[in-house]
Tab-separated table of C-alpha atoms in Angstrom:
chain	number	residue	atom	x	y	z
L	1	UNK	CA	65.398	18.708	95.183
L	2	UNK	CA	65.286	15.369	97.113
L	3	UNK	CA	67.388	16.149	100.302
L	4	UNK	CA	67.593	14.564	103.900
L	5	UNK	CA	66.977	17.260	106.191
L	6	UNK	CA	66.074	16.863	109.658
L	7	UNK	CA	64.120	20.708	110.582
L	8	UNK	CA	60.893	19.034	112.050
L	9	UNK	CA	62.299	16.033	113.691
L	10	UNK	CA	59.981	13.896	112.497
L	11	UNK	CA	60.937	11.479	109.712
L	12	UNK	CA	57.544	11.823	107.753
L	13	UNK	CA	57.806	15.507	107.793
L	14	UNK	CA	61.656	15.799	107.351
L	15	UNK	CA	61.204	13.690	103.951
L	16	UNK	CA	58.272	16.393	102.813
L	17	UNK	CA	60.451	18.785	103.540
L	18	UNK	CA	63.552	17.546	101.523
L	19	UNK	CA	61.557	17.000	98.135
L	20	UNK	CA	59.083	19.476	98.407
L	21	UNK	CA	60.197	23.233	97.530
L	22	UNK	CA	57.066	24.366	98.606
L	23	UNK	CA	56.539	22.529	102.143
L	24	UNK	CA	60.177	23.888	102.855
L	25	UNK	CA	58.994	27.460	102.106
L	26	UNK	CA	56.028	27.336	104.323
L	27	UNK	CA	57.811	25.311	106.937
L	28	UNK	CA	59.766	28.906	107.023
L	29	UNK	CA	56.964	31.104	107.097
L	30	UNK	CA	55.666	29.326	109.797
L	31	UNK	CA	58.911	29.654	111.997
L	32	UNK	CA	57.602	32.420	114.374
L	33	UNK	CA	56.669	32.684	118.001
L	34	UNK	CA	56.545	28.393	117.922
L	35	UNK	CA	59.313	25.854	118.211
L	36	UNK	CA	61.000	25.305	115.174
L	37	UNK	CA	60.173	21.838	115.017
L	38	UNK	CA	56.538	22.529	114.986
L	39	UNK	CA	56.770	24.767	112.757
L	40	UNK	CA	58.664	22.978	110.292
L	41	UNK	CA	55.944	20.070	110.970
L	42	UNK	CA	52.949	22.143	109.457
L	43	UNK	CA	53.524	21.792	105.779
L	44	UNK	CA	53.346	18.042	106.752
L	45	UNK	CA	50.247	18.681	108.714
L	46	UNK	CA	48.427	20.641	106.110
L	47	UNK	CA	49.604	17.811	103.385
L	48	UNK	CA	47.422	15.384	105.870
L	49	UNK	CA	44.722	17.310	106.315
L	50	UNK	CA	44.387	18.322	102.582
L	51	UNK	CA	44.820	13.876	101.780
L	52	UNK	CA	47.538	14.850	99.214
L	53	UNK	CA	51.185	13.929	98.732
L	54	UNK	CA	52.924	17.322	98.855
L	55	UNK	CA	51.502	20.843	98.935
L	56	UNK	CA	50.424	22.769	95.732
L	57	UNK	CA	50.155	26.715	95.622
L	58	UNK	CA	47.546	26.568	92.915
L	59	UNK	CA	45.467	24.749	95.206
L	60	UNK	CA	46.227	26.031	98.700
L	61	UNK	CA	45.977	29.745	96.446
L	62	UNK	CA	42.444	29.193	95.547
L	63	UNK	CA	41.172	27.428	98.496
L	64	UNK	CA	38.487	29.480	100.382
L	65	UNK	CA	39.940	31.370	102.724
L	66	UNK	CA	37.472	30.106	105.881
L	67	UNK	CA	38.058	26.910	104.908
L	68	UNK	CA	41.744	26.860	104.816
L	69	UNK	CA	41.952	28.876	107.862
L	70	UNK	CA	39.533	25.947	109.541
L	71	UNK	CA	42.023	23.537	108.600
L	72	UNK	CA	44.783	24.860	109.892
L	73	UNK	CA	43.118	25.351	113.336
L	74	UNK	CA	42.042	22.185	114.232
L	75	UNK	CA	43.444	19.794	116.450
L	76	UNK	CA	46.757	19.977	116.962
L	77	UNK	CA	46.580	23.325	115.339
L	78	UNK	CA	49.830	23.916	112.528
L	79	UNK	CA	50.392	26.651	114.506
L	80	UNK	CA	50.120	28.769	117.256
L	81	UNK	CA	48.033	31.739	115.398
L	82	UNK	CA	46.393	29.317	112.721
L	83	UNK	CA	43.852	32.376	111.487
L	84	UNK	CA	46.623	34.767	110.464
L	85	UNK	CA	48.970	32.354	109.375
L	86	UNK	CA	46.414	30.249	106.815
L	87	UNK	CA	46.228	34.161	105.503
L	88	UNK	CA	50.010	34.005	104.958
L	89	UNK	CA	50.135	30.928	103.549
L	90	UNK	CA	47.288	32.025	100.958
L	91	UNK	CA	49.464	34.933	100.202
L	92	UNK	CA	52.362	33.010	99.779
L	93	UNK	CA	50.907	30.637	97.590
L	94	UNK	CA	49.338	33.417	95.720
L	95	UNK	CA	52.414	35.405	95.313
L	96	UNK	CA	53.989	31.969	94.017
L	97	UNK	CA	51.278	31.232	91.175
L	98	UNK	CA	51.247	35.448	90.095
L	99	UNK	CA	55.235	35.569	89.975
L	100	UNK	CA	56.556	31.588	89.325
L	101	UNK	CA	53.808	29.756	88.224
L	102	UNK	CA	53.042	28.258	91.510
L	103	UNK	CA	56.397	26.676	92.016
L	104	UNK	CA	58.327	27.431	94.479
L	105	UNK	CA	61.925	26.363	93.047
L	106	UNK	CA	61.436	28.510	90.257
L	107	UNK	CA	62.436	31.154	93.415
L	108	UNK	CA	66.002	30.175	93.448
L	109	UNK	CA	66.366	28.185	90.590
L	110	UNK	CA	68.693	29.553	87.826
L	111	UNK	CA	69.313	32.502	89.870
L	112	UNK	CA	72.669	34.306	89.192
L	113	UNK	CA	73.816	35.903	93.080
L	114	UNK	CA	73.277	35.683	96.285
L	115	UNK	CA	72.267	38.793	95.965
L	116	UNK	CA	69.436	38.508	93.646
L	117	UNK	CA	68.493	35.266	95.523
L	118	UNK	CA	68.000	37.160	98.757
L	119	UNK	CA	66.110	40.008	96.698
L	120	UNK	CA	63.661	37.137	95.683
L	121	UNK	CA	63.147	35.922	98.851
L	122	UNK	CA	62.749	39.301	100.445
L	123	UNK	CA	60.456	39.581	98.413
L	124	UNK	CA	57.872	37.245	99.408
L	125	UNK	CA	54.790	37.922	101.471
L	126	UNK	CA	55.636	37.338	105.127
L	127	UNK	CA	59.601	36.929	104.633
L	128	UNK	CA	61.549	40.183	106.107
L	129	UNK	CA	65.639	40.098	106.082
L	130	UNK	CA	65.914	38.291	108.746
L	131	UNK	CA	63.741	35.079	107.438
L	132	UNK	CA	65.182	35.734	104.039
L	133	UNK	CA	68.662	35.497	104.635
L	134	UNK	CA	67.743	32.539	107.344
L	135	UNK	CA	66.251	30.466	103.969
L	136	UNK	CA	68.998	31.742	102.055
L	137	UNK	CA	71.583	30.090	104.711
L	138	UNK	CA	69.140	26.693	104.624
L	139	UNK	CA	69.150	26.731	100.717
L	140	UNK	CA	72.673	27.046	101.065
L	141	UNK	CA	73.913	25.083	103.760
L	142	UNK	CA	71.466	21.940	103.280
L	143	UNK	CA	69.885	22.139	99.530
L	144	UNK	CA	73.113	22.846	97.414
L	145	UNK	CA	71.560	25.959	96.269
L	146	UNK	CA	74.992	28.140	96.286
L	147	UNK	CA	75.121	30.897	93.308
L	148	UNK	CA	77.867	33.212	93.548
L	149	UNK	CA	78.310	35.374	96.863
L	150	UNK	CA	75.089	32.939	98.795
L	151	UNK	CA	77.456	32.996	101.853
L	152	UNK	CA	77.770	37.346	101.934
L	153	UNK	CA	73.964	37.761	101.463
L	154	UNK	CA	72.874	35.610	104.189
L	155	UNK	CA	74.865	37.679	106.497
L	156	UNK	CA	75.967	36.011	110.422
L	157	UNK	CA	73.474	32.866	108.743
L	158	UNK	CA	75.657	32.013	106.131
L	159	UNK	CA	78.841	31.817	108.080
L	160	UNK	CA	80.440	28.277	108.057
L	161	UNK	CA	80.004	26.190	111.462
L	162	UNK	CA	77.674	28.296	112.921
L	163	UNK	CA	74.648	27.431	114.932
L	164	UNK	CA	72.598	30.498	114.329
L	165	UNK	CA	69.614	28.949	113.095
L	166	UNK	CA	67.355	26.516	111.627
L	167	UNK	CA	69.697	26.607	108.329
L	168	UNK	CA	72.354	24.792	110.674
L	169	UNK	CA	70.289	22.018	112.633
L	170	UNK	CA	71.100	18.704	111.010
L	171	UNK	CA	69.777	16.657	114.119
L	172	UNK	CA	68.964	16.631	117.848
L	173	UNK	CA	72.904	17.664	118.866
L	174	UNK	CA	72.679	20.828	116.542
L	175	UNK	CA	69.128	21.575	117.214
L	176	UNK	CA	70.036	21.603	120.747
L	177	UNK	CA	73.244	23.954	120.308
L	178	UNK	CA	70.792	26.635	117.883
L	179	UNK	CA	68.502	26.824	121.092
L	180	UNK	CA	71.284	27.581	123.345
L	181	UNK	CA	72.485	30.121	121.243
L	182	UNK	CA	69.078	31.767	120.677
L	183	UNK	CA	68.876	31.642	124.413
L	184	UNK	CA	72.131	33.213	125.129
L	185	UNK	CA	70.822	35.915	122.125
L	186	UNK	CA	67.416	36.636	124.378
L	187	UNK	CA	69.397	37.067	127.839
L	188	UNK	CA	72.462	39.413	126.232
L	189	UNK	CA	69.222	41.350	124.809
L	190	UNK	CA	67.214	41.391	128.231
L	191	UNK	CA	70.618	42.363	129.945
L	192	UNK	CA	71.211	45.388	127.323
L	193	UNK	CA	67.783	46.387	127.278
């Protein structure tokens, strides 16, 4: 995989996250209700805290549950709720070893559509349509994972030049434009609602 991305702002992490399937995975199931930047950060964190070199389902999968939880929570916590989201992560990883051998490219590798690759995806614990076809866009847009029609099944994410998401922040300038458009997306909402 080996790809410079730049999701958690942070070199260390941003490295982790371009050669690590995995991290990049979790980095996305951890993008709710906290800054994108922290939660792309976590996978890094939890690497730390478990004194690894890159995250492994197997392990995370089998980990006692308390435990991992614990680790997640303390300080600087990987994420806002760091109870219910050490259970996703468990899931995750569990889902990954039952259906892919505990890796994570296995997901999109080989796969045929864009289609089936959002099926997958959709698929995993804790990933609805929306965070599916948000990964999709990122596989798309910054890993080179593009099988036929990627573009179509990650909907408004997939669109070319956007700024819709984390699938299109590259650095500071375009993490700066997604937040203005999420903002502008929250006060047309508030306005409608």
């Amino acid at each position: 995989m080996a790809t410079k991305v730049h999701l958690a702002q942070r070199p260390e992490a941003d490295e982790l996250l371009g050669r690590s399937p995995l991290a990049a995975l979790v980095g996305m199931l951890l993008d709710q209700q906290v800054p994108m930047e922290w939660a792309f950060s976590g996978p890094y964190t939890i690497v730390q805290r478990l004194g690894a070199d890159d995250l492994d389902a197997h392990e995370i999968a089998a980990c006692d549950p308390e435990r991992f939880a614990a680790l997640l929570s303390e300080k600087p916590a990987v994420h806002r709720y760091p109870g219910s989201m050490a259970k996703r992560v468990q899931q995750l990883c569990r889902y990954l070893v039952e259906n892919y051998d505990g890796d994570a490219e296995k997901v999109w590798k080989d796969v045929g559509t864009g289609k089936e690759l959002f099926k997958r995806l959709n698929g995993l614990p804790g990933f609805g349509k929306q965070k599916a076809q948000i990964f999709l866009a990122l596989l798309g847009k910054q890993y080179g994972v593009r099988p036929e029609g990627w573009r179509e099944a990650a909907g408004a994410y997939g669109e070319e030049g956007s700024h819709r998401s984390v699938a299109d922040i590259t650095g500071p300038e375009s993490l700066a434009r997604v937040r203005a458009f999420k903002q502008e997306q929250k006060a047309a909402a508030k306005a409608a609602g």
